[in-house]
Amino acid sequence: MYDASTNPDGQFPVNMAENNLSWPDLKERIEQAISFKEIPKWVSNYTGMGGSSEFLEAVSSFMSTHLTGCTIKQERILTSAGATAVLELASWILCDDGDAVGIPAPSYPVYSQDFGNKSGLVRHDIVTYEDLINNDGFSNLTIKHLKKARTAVKKSGKKLRLLVLTTPDNPTGCLYTQGQLEKISDWCIKKKVHLLVNELYGLSMIHTNHPDIKDDYKEEMAFTSFAQIMKRKKSGYLHMSYGLSKDLGISGFRMGVIHSFNESFLKAYANLNAPHLVSNLTQWALTDVLSDQDFMSHYIIKNQARLTTNYALVIKYLKKLRIPYLPARGSLFVWLDLSVYMKRNSKKAEHELWQNVYDTTGLLLTPGEGFGHKKRGQFRFVYSFLQRDVLEEGLKRLSNFVNNLS
Ligand SMILES: Cc1ncc(COP(=O)(O)O)c(C=O)c1O
């Protein structure tokens, strides 16, 4: 890792999908939660197979107040050790080995393992655009894309059983609008395709009215949770996942949530969740922190301000360097296009460019391969892993690199 005084030749890992910006605030509150209280007896025992009732109450109330804007009943959520466990177990229950899962591309590469390793699902990437278009931070997935995907999957002899949407998205930071989600839900219900909306980055929103980025957006749009549609439709085909790895920057705590109105699914999930439980000690500490409404409200506001500052800094440099990018509305990422610096549109050329950026600047980007998009030369840049001054040093090196190539 780069450090101005101790390691000026160090690297900049902008590939880690983690938020380190607000940990000092949270650390202090967690220390307060566990330092001065006697550990209750239940912590040492087995608890419910989706979490202890105290924890589920705290999580459902936290989600209702801060994320979903509608009441999530505690009996409609279950918790597991991270969103990864949630995605794996949910897909194992909802689908059969060999089914296809539709995922709009570009998207999180590790979905391939989450849905493939144990559930045996085949990833079907739904590419909705070829080049970076000025899409104003919204996904442009339509029913036409879904119909095409279903037909292609059918032709390959498989069944499209699951559609997974991430909002805000990894890596584009795009949002799905309520109107769009409503139409997609109706289509999924009609076609008996399970729809899982992953809101893991739901509170990691950027202030799009920041002076350095506001020209990228035609309108401001607050995050609106899929939970509101689920509550209205109460369909067994609609599900939502959440977790604290990103919005609270505590991926090491391992805490994920599934929310559904499908009673049989929830029963099966609880039945199979024993290997994935969140440790009771973690449940106990987080119950205290999540129930502190005042603290959490302030935390979310400060965290979003920090995310916005770092995001705007990256965009300032990309604009100066004329590097195309998709304007994000949330998440921890910028999806950018360096393809003009490749001689060919090939995996090899993308890999060479990625290696060249790393060797020359120390910036470790994530190459586009694996995100399911056809066009090579696109990369993911995480702006929340490094503190502002370190991030700026990395961006200065990227500027030198690009200016030397131009
Ligand atoms: C879209 C998405 N889902 C799931 C995960 C995994 O989350 P967790 O650490 O809670 O398992 C990530 C992590 O990067 C992610 O980006």
Coordinates of C-alpha atoms and ligand atoms in Angstrom, one line a residue:
M1 CA 0.0 0.0 0.0
Y2 CA 1.2 3.5 -0.9
D3 CA 2.0 5.8 2.1
A4 CA 3.4 9.2 1.4
S5 CA 6.1 9.0 4.1
T6 CA 6.7 5.2 4.7
N7 CA 6.1 3.7 1.3
P8 CA 6.0 6.2 -1.5
D9 CA 6.6 3.4 -4.1
G10 CA 3.6 1.5 -2.8
Q11 CA 0.4 0.5 -4.7
F12 CA -3.2 1.7 -4.9
P13 CA -5.6 -1.2 -4.6
V14 CA -8.7 0.3 -6.2
N15 CA -10.0 -3.1 -7.0
M16 CA -11.3 -3.9 -3.5
A17 CA -15.0 -3.4 -3.2
E18 CA -14.8 -2.1 0.3
N19 CA -15.6 1.2 2.0
N20 CA -13.0 2.3 4.5
L21 CA -14.1 5.9 4.7
S22 CA -16.4 5.7 7.8
W23 CA -14.8 2.9 9.8
P24 CA -13.5 5.3 12.6
D25 CA -17.0 6.5 13.4
L26 CA -18.5 3.0 13.4
K27 CA -15.5 1.5 15.3
E28 CA -16.1 3.9 18.2
R29 CA -19.8 3.1 18.4
I30 CA -19.2 -0.7 18.2
E31 CA -16.5 -0.4 21.0
Q32 CA -19.1 1.4 23.0
A33 CA -21.6 -1.4 22.4
I34 CA -19.3 -4.2 23.5
S35 CA -17.1 -2.6 26.2
F36 CA -19.5 -1.5 28.9
K37 CA -22.2 -4.2 28.8
E38 CA -22.6 -7.6 30.3
I39 CA -22.9 -10.3 27.6
P40 CA -26.4 -11.7 27.8
K41 CA -26.8 -15.5 28.3
W42 CA -28.4 -16.1 24.9
V43 CA -25.2 -15.1 23.1
S44 CA -23.6 -18.4 24.3
N45 CA -26.5 -20.6 23.1
Y46 CA -28.1 -21.7 19.8
T47 CA -30.6 -19.1 18.6
G48 CA -33.2 -19.0 15.7
M49 CA -32.1 -20.4 12.4
G50 CA -32.4 -17.0 10.8
G51 CA -31.0 -15.0 13.7
S52 CA -32.1 -14.2 17.3
S53 CA -35.4 -12.4 17.7
E54 CA -33.6 -9.4 19.2
F55 CA -31.3 -9.2 16.1
L56 CA -34.1 -9.7 13.6
E57 CA -36.1 -7.0 15.2
A58 CA -33.1 -4.6 15.1
V59 CA -32.4 -5.4 11.5
S60 CA -36.0 -5.2 10.3
S61 CA -36.4 -1.9 12.0
F62 CA -33.1 -0.5 10.7
M63 CA -34.1 -1.6 7.1
S64 CA -37.6 -0.1 7.5
T65 CA -36.3 3.3 8.8
H66 CA -33.2 3.8 6.6
L67 CA -33.4 1.6 3.5
T68 CA -36.9 0.6 2.4
G69 CA -39.1 3.4 3.5
C70 CA -41.8 0.9 4.3
T71 CA -42.2 -1.5 7.2
I72 CA -40.4 -4.8 6.9
K73 CA -41.8 -7.3 9.3
Q74 CA -39.3 -9.2 11.2
E75 CA -40.9 -12.6 10.3
R76 CA -40.2 -11.8 6.6
I77 CA -36.4 -11.6 7.0
L78 CA -33.7 -14.1 7.8
T79 CA -30.0 -13.4 8.2
S80 CA -26.9 -15.3 7.1
A81 CA -23.2 -14.8 7.1
G82 CA -22.9 -12.2 4.3
A83 CA -24.8 -11.5 1.1
T84 CA -22.7 -14.3 -0.5
A85 CA -24.4 -16.9 1.7
V86 CA -27.8 -15.3 1.1
L87 CA -27.4 -15.5 -2.7
E88 CA -26.0 -19.0 -2.7
L89 CA -28.7 -20.4 -0.4
A90 CA -31.6 -18.5 -2.0
S91 CA -30.7 -19.7 -5.5
W92 CA -30.2 -23.3 -4.3
I93 CA -33.7 -23.3 -2.9
L94 CA -35.4 -21.4 -5.8
C95 CA -33.7 -23.1 -8.8
D96 CA -32.6 -26.5 -10.1
D97 CA -29.1 -27.5 -11.1
G98 CA -28.5 -26.5 -14.7
D99 CA -31.1 -23.6 -14.7
A100 CA -30.0 -20.2 -16.0
V101 CA -29.8 -17.0 -14.0
G102 CA -30.2 -13.8 -16.0
I103 CA -27.9 -10.9 -15.0
P104 CA -27.8 -7.5 -16.8
A105 CA -24.2 -6.9 -17.9
P106 CA -21.7 -5.6 -16.8
S107 CA -22.2 -7.0 -13.4
Y108 CA -20.4 -8.4 -10.3
P109 CA -18.1 -11.2 -11.6
V110 CA -18.5 -13.3 -8.4
Y111 CA -22.2 -13.9 -9.1
S112 CA -20.9 -16.7 -11.4
Q113 CA -19.5 -18.5 -8.3
D114 CA -22.3 -17.5 -5.9
F115 CA -25.0 -19.0 -8.3
G116 CA -22.8 -21.6 -9.9
N117 CA -20.6 -23.3 -7.3
K118 CA -23.3 -25.0 -5.2
S119 CA -26.6 -24.2 -7.0
G120 CA -25.2 -25.2 -10.4
L121 CA -26.8 -22.3 -12.2
V122 CA -25.4 -21.0 -15.5
R123 CA -25.0 -17.3 -15.8
H124 CA -26.7 -15.6 -18.7
D125 CA -25.3 -12.1 -19.2
I126 CA -27.9 -9.7 -20.6
V127 CA -26.0 -7.0 -22.4
T128 CA -28.2 -3.9 -22.6
Y129 CA -25.7 -1.5 -24.4
E130 CA -22.5 -1.8 -26.4
D131 CA -20.7 1.4 -25.6
L132 CA -20.8 3.7 -22.6
I133 CA -23.8 5.8 -23.3
N134 CA -24.9 8.9 -21.6
N135 CA -27.6 7.1 -19.6
D136 CA -27.8 9.5 -16.7
G137 CA -27.1 6.8 -14.0
F138 CA -30.1 4.6 -14.8
S139 CA -30.2 1.0 -16.0
N140 CA -31.7 0.7 -19.4
L141 CA -32.9 -2.9 -19.0
T142 CA -36.3 -3.4 -20.7
I143 CA -38.8 -6.2 -21.1
K144 CA -37.5 -6.6 -24.7
H145 CA -34.1 -7.5 -23.3
L146 CA -35.7 -10.0 -20.9
K147 CA -37.8 -11.7 -23.7
K148 CA -34.6 -12.0 -25.8
A149 CA -32.7 -13.5 -22.9
R150 CA -35.5 -16.0 -22.2
T151 CA -35.6 -17.1 -25.8
A152 CA -31.8 -17.5 -26.0
V153 CA -31.8 -19.5 -22.8
K154 CA -34.6 -21.7 -24.0
K155 CA -32.8 -22.3 -27.3
S156 CA -29.8 -23.6 -25.3
G157 CA -32.1 -26.1 -23.7
K158 CA -32.2 -24.4 -20.3
K159 CA -34.7 -22.6 -18.2
L160 CA -34.5 -19.0 -17.1
R161 CA -35.5 -19.5 -13.5
L162 CA -33.9 -16.5 -11.8
L163 CA -33.3 -12.8 -12.7
V164 CA -30.9 -10.9 -10.4
L165 CA -30.8 -7.1 -10.4
T166 CA -28.4 -5.0 -8.3
T167 CA -29.5 -1.5 -7.4
P168 CA -27.4 0.6 -7.2
D169 CA -25.4 -1.6 -9.4
N170 CA -21.9 -3.1 -9.2
P171 CA -20.0 -1.9 -11.2
T172 CA -22.0 0.9 -12.9
G173 CA -23.6 2.6 -9.9
C174 CA -26.8 2.7 -11.9
L175 CA -30.3 2.6 -10.3
Y176 CA -33.4 0.9 -11.4
T177 CA -36.5 3.2 -11.3
Q178 CA -39.7 2.0 -9.5
G179 CA -41.6 2.1 -12.8
Q180 CA -39.0 -0.2 -14.4
L181 CA -38.9 -2.6 -11.4
E182 CA -42.7 -2.7 -11.5
K183 CA -42.8 -3.8 -15.1
I184 CA -40.0 -6.3 -14.6
S185 CA -41.8 -7.7 -11.6
D186 CA -45.0 -8.2 -13.6
W187 CA -43.1 -9.9 -16.4
C188 CA -41.3 -12.2 -13.9
I189 CA -44.4 -13.2 -12.1
K190 CA -46.2 -13.9 -15.4
K191 CA -43.3 -16.0 -16.7
K192 CA -42.7 -17.7 -13.3
V193 CA -39.2 -16.4 -13.1
H194 CA -37.9 -15.6 -9.6
L195 CA -36.7 -12.0 -9.3
L196 CA -34.1 -11.2 -6.7
V197 CA -33.2 -7.6 -6.2
N198 CA -29.9 -7.1 -4.4
E199 CA -29.8 -3.8 -2.5
L200 CA -26.4 -4.3 -0.9
Y201 CA -25.4 -0.8 -1.8
G202 CA -28.8 0.8 -1.1
L203 CA -27.5 3.4 1.4
S204 CA -24.2 4.1 -0.4
M205 CA -25.7 6.9 -2.5
I206 CA -23.9 9.9 -4.0
H207 CA -25.2 13.5 -3.9
T208 CA -25.6 14.1 -7.6
N209 CA -26.1 17.8 -6.9
H210 CA -22.3 18.1 -6.0
P211 CA -21.0 21.0 -8.1
D212 CA -18.2 18.9 -9.8
I213 CA -20.6 16.2 -11.0
K214 CA -24.1 17.7 -11.3
D215 CA -23.8 18.3 -15.0
D216 CA -23.8 14.5 -15.5
Y217 CA -27.4 14.2 -14.4
K218 CA -30.6 15.4 -15.9
E219 CA -32.4 15.0 -12.6
E220 CA -31.8 14.0 -9.0
M221 CA -33.3 10.7 -7.9
A222 CA -33.4 9.3 -4.4
F223 CA -33.0 5.6 -4.0
T224 CA -36.3 3.8 -3.7
S225 CA -36.4 0.3 -2.4
F226 CA -37.8 -2.7 -4.2
A227 CA -39.4 -3.6 -0.9
Q228 CA -42.2 -1.2 -1.6
I229 CA -43.2 -3.1 -4.8
M230 CA -42.9 -6.4 -2.9
K231 CA -45.2 -5.1 -0.2
R232 CA -47.9 -4.2 -2.7
K233 CA -47.6 -7.3 -4.9
K234 CA -46.9 -9.9 -2.1
S235 CA -45.8 -12.4 -4.8
G236 CA -43.9 -15.6 -4.1
Y237 CA -41.6 -14.7 -7.1
L238 CA -40.2 -11.5 -5.6
H239 CA -37.3 -11.4 -3.2
M240 CA -34.8 -8.9 -1.9
S241 CA -31.3 -9.3 -0.5
Y242 CA -29.3 -6.9 1.7
G243 CA -26.3 -6.9 4.0
L244 CA -24.0 -4.6 5.9
S245 CA -20.7 -5.4 4.1
K246 CA -20.9 -2.2 1.9
D247 CA -23.2 0.3 3.5
L248 CA -21.6 0.0 6.9
G249 CA -18.2 -1.0 5.5
I250 CA -18.0 -4.2 7.6
S251 CA -17.5 -7.0 5.2
G252 CA -15.5 -8.9 7.8
F253 CA -18.5 -9.1 10.2
R254 CA -20.4 -11.3 7.7
M255 CA -24.0 -10.2 7.8
G256 CA -26.5 -10.6 5.0
V257 CA -30.3 -10.5 4.8
I258 CA -33.0 -12.2 2.7
H259 CA -36.5 -10.7 2.5
S260 CA -39.4 -12.4 0.9
F261 CA -43.2 -12.9 1.1
N262 CA -42.8 -16.6 0.0
E263 CA -43.6 -18.6 3.1
S264 CA -42.4 -21.9 1.8
F265 CA -39.2 -20.3 0.6
L266 CA -38.5 -18.7 4.0
K267 CA -39.3 -22.0 5.8
A268 CA -36.8 -23.9 3.5
Y269 CA -34.3 -21.1 4.0
A270 CA -34.4 -21.3 7.8
N271 CA -34.2 -25.1 7.5
L272 CA -31.0 -24.9 5.5
N273 CA -29.4 -21.9 7.1
A274 CA -27.6 -23.5 10.0
P275 CA -24.2 -23.6 8.3
H276 CA -24.5 -19.9 7.4
L277 CA -25.6 -18.3 10.7
V278 CA -24.2 -14.9 11.8
S279 CA -22.3 -15.5 15.1
N280 CA -24.3 -14.5 18.1
L281 CA -21.6 -12.2 19.4
T282 CA -21.8 -10.3 16.1
Q283 CA -25.6 -10.3 16.3
W284 CA -25.5 -8.9 19.8
A285 CA -23.0 -6.1 19.0
L286 CA -24.9 -5.1 15.9
T287 CA -28.3 -5.2 17.6
D288 CA -27.1 -2.4 19.9
V289 CA -25.6 -0.3 17.0
L290 CA -28.4 -0.8 14.5
S291 CA -31.0 0.1 17.2
D292 CA -29.4 3.5 17.8
Q293 CA -31.5 5.4 15.3
D294 CA -29.7 8.7 15.9
F295 CA -26.3 7.3 15.5
M296 CA -27.3 5.4 12.3
S297 CA -28.9 8.5 10.7
H298 CA -25.8 10.6 11.3
Y299 CA -23.6 7.8 10.1
I300 CA -25.4 7.4 6.8
I301 CA -25.4 11.1 6.1
K302 CA -21.7 11.5 6.9
N303 CA -20.8 8.3 4.9
Q304 CA -22.7 9.5 1.8
A305 CA -20.9 12.9 2.1
R306 CA -17.5 11.1 2.2
L307 CA -18.5 8.8 -0.7
T308 CA -19.5 11.9 -2.8
T309 CA -16.3 13.7 -2.1
N310 CA -14.1 10.7 -3.3
Y311 CA -16.4 10.0 -6.2
A312 CA -16.3 13.7 -7.4
L313 CA -12.5 13.7 -7.1
V314 CA -12.2 10.6 -9.4
I315 CA -14.7 12.2 -11.9
K316 CA -12.8 15.5 -11.9
Y317 CA -9.7 13.6 -13.1
L318 CA -11.5 11.4 -15.6
K319 CA -13.1 14.5 -17.2
K320 CA -9.8 16.3 -17.4
L321 CA -8.3 13.2 -19.0
R322 CA -11.3 12.7 -21.3
I323 CA -11.7 9.1 -20.1
P324 CA -15.4 8.0 -20.7
Y325 CA -17.3 6.7 -17.7
L326 CA -20.8 5.9 -16.7
P327 CA -22.2 8.5 -14.2
A328 CA -23.0 6.6 -11.0
R329 CA -25.8 7.4 -8.5
G330 CA -24.6 5.0 -5.9
S331 CA -22.4 2.1 -5.0
L332 CA -18.6 2.3 -4.5
F333 CA -17.5 2.2 -8.2
V334 CA -16.8 4.1 -11.4
W335 CA -17.0 2.0 -14.6
L336 CA -14.6 3.6 -17.1
D337 CA -13.5 3.0 -20.6
L338 CA -9.8 2.9 -21.5
S339 CA -10.3 1.0 -24.8
V340 CA -8.8 3.8 -26.9
Y341 CA -5.5 2.8 -25.5
M342 CA -5.8 -0.7 -26.8
K343 CA -4.8 -1.7 -30.3
R344 CA -7.3 -4.5 -30.6
N345 CA -10.7 -5.3 -28.9
S346 CA -9.4 -8.5 -27.2
K347 CA -9.0 -10.1 -23.8
K348 CA -5.3 -10.2 -24.3
A349 CA -5.1 -6.4 -25.1
E350 CA -7.3 -5.7 -22.1
H351 CA -5.0 -7.7 -19.8
E352 CA -1.9 -6.1 -21.2
L353 CA -3.4 -2.6 -20.6
W354 CA -4.5 -3.6 -17.1
Q355 CA -0.9 -4.9 -16.3
N356 CA 0.6 -1.8 -17.9
V357 CA -1.5 0.6 -15.7
Y358 CA -0.5 -1.4 -12.6
D359 CA 3.2 -1.6 -13.4
T360 CA 3.4 2.1 -14.3
T361 CA 1.2 3.7 -11.8
G362 CA 0.6 1.1 -9.0
L363 CA -3.2 1.4 -9.5
L364 CA -4.8 -2.0 -9.4
L365 CA -8.0 -1.7 -11.4
T366 CA -10.4 -4.6 -11.9
P367 CA -10.4 -5.6 -15.6
G368 CA -13.8 -5.8 -17.3
E369 CA -13.4 -9.5 -18.1
G370 CA -15.8 -11.5 -15.9
F371 CA -18.4 -8.7 -15.7
G372 CA -20.1 -10.2 -18.7
H373 CA -19.8 -7.2 -21.0
K374 CA -18.8 -7.7 -24.6
K375 CA -16.6 -4.7 -25.1
R376 CA -13.1 -5.0 -23.9
G377 CA -11.0 -2.2 -22.3
Q378 CA -13.5 -1.2 -19.6
F379 CA -12.4 -1.3 -15.9
R380 CA -13.9 -0.9 -12.5
F381 CA -12.4 1.7 -10.1
V382 CA -13.3 1.6 -6.4
Y383 CA -13.2 5.1 -4.9
S384 CA -14.0 4.2 -1.3
F385 CA -11.1 2.0 -0.3
L386 CA -8.4 4.7 -0.1
Q387 CA -8.5 8.0 1.9
R388 CA -8.8 11.1 -0.2
D389 CA -5.1 12.2 -0.2
V390 CA -3.9 8.7 -1.2
L391 CA -6.7 8.5 -3.9
E392 CA -5.5 11.8 -5.3
E393 CA -1.9 10.6 -5.5
G394 CA -3.2 7.5 -7.5
L395 CA -5.2 9.7 -9.8
K396 CA -2.2 12.0 -10.4
R397 CA -0.2 8.9 -11.5
L398 CA -3.1 7.8 -13.8
S399 CA -2.9 11.3 -15.3
N400 CA 0.8 10.9 -16.0
F401 CA 0.2 7.5 -17.5
V402 CA -2.6 8.7 -19.9
N403 CA -0.8 11.9 -20.8
N404 CA 2.3 9.9 -21.8
L405 CA 0.2 7.6 -24.0
S406 CA -1.7 10.4 -25.7
Ligands
LIG1 C1 -23.3 -7.2 -5.8 C2 -22.7 -7.9 -4.6 N1 -23.3 -8.9 -4.0 C3 -22.7 -9.6 -3.0 C4 -21.4 -9.3 -2.6 C5 -20.8 -10.0 -1.4 O1 -21.2 -9.5 -0.2 P1 -20.8 -10.1 1.2 O2 -19.4 -9.7 1.5 O3 -21.8 -9.5 2.2 O4 -20.9 -11.6 1.1 C6 -20.7 -8.2 -3.2 C7 -19.4 -7.9 -2.8 O5 -18.6 -7.2 -3.5 C8 -21.4 -7.5 -4.2 O6 -20.8 -6.5 -4.9

